[in-house]
């Protein structure tokens, strides 16, 4: 295991790695699913994880370590659907290829709040349904989601959760 | 000669060493045939240092110069609550070193915590060397998953002082999962529930054949077996106070006796449903000596500690939530740590996770075994497994208003790096200062301070014209590295770290030099390369020593330094009979003494006052494998359900 690249190639890759976007780093199309992101992360880690490259001389090893840090960074952003979406928006807006994790997290948080309801009533019934689901009381969850949907009929998250709750009962 | 990498579990109470040889994982037993060795260091008057079981045995004569539970102190600041607590109850002297760190003072000599850790590590190294029959220089050392950067650095320093190249600092639960899943070709999501002497960790992992990916880890560094002991101590002390109007807690000497009795009784409750506690002469009042006699049942103990057990599940809720999983998603639950032998914990865990924990995992040895597997993977190029871990704590920087802003959130995979750009605040400013923290609070003073960094050496210009990129890096050991660069010139700024609990390179050099000249007493292992496997733990070989007190040769009465209760198999160890193990100057042939599954009550001078022969109620309880795993009752299910609802 470890990388097949020659030391000079490793050093060259480390130099350009900041010009690559996270999809390029993981060799993924922008449409990749979360499962594919995870597989790609494992694949890249096999090659670049510092544990797998202990035997390299110091210069290429430092370079590998930098690449490995970018691989995990890419994974940390792309493995979460909301962060992934925020990153795609960033790329499309041409705002740079690296995204601060804190920023990705903040964006994801904003999306999550929106998904959980734009209206106070929608949010309230949705949070009741969440508590029901944790208790595994799916019938009650379905009732609360139904109520949430009367306030926000087009909320995709509510719809998906309702379907899931019904499947469970 | 092939390269060898050891796996060392450097525990708070006990340490364990393992190695992979010829494709087989072997736990290496110490001179007494034990898989685990006490993490205790004792300094004798003649300058000789004793480590391990001998040191623990010696504690009774030498409590002020016997250092135990040092892992609770490693990498901590002098002002931290944990250090204050230790100072109040430990018999050895803890003092402040420069930079707010701590030193242990023994016989007018100062030792840093990494030096103490190194003594235990060197003992483990030498156990391994005698068992393997060749010198060893490399090791993977484990730490609680929730250890912060200061604690990890200090542990790594300890390894270096012990003459080891530390291949990796590895999280204990991750190591346990590796030992559990290695080479089995599993596709599973597992939880590792690790309750040690002083800390609780839970890690959730996804194993896909050879990849061990940690999804989340959470912990509580103030929750462990010791807290269970405290509940029993409180019970005994409160009842004593009600009966006699005397608070035993005010008498250090009586408190020590309570501690030994409580730990002994607690451990015995793993194997018996009822345990008798007898502490003769616990204290004197008006010239009359008073005693404690009390029976504790498993049910009663369960009620005493139920809230502590429930607290572990709050942490589990958090870990599952961070991993976006529910208990039903888990395929396995692995138990690690001494207290997980308690039937009430096993049944509560079964209840919470809705499945039986794995029973083929030894909670004392599994961590060292995992470390050994990883050490072998690191020294050999043909790697057959690899670990993807996370950082347990959020990394933060101090900002105006006493706040700390996250740069890298907890449970982010490592290695990772984040860069922030800073600019100067004044014209011709020569340096920038930042404070780096780890923790989950928005307030800076509620987090652990890793250090204050001062960067200088960039160009001088008007304010706002200099831009400095500061990189925060966390490597695969979970160790943090902060560097700065002038954005325009790309030149590395020079760094000064103040306020750090770590040792400087200069300190390290002199410590390593001194360590070479220390005289360490060794217990010879005579069967050299012919490795003796540790005895399997025998639940029947339970011996509880209660109320052990002793006098120094000088006539001064001393309290035992460490709770002396532990499993001893008397028959298989004629060389280390019970009395010599704890009270070395007592002469007592093992066949005269007690043998198996007994509660032993010792008087002040070591005389045996009674055994379970005189307490027949204990003999009626035949411990069996079922006893170990059976749930004691259903009274735990009520509060548990409530908890899950809230979480
Ligand atoms: N049979 C038992 N039943 C209950 N508790 C036990 C038993 N045996 C040991 N313990 C307790 O386990 C604790 C020590 O656990 P363990 O040896 O796993 O910790 P450690 O590895 O030294 O600590 P850590 O992992 O936190 O550094 C002590 O509180 C001890 O009293
Ligand atoms: Mg341990």
PDB file of C-alpha atoms and ligand atoms in Angstrom, chain B residues 9-15 71 142 144 172 194-197 199 336-338 363-364 367, ligand 2:
ATOM      1  CA  UNK B   9      -1.805   0.451  26.565  1.00  0.00           C
ATOM      2  CA  UNK B  10      -0.550   2.959  29.124  1.00  0.00           C
ATOM      3  CA  UNK B  11      -3.462   2.905  31.554  1.00  0.00           C
ATOM      4  CA  UNK B  12      -4.372   4.949  34.610  1.00  0.00           C
ATOM      5  CA  UNK B  13      -4.367   1.925  36.887  1.00  0.00           C
ATOM      6  CA  UNK B  14      -2.815  -0.793  34.739  1.00  0.00           C
ATOM      7  CA  UNK B  15      -0.752  -1.069  31.592  1.00  0.00           C
ATOM      8  CA  UNK B  71      -2.167   9.502  33.807  1.00  0.00           C
ATOM      9  CA  UNK B 142      -2.632   4.398  23.249  1.00  0.00           C
ATOM     10  CA  UNK B 144      -8.112   7.917  25.787  1.00  0.00           C
ATOM     11  CA  UNK B 172      -7.899   3.478  22.896  1.00  0.00           C
ATOM     12  CA  UNK B 194     -14.780   2.272  27.159  1.00  0.00           C
ATOM     13  CA  UNK B 195     -15.194   2.899  30.874  1.00  0.00           C
ATOM     14  CA  UNK B 196     -11.803   3.021  32.600  1.00  0.00           C
ATOM     15  CA  UNK B 197     -10.663   4.080  36.037  1.00  0.00           C
ATOM     16  CA  UNK B 199     -12.539   8.407  32.048  1.00  0.00           C
ATOM     17  CA  UNK B 336     -13.459  -1.979  27.263  1.00  0.00           C
ATOM     18  CA  UNK B 337     -12.208  -1.217  30.792  1.00  0.00           C
ATOM     19  CA  UNK B 338     -12.395  -2.788  34.247  1.00  0.00           C
ATOM     20  CA  UNK B 363     -11.731  -5.653  28.332  1.00  0.00           C
ATOM     21  CA  UNK B 364      -8.231  -5.458  29.864  1.00  0.00           C
ATOM     22  CA  UNK B 367      -6.555  -2.065  23.606  1.00  0.00           C
TER      23      UNK B 367
HETATM   24 MG1  LIG C   2      -7.617   1.498  29.746  1.00  0.00          MG
END
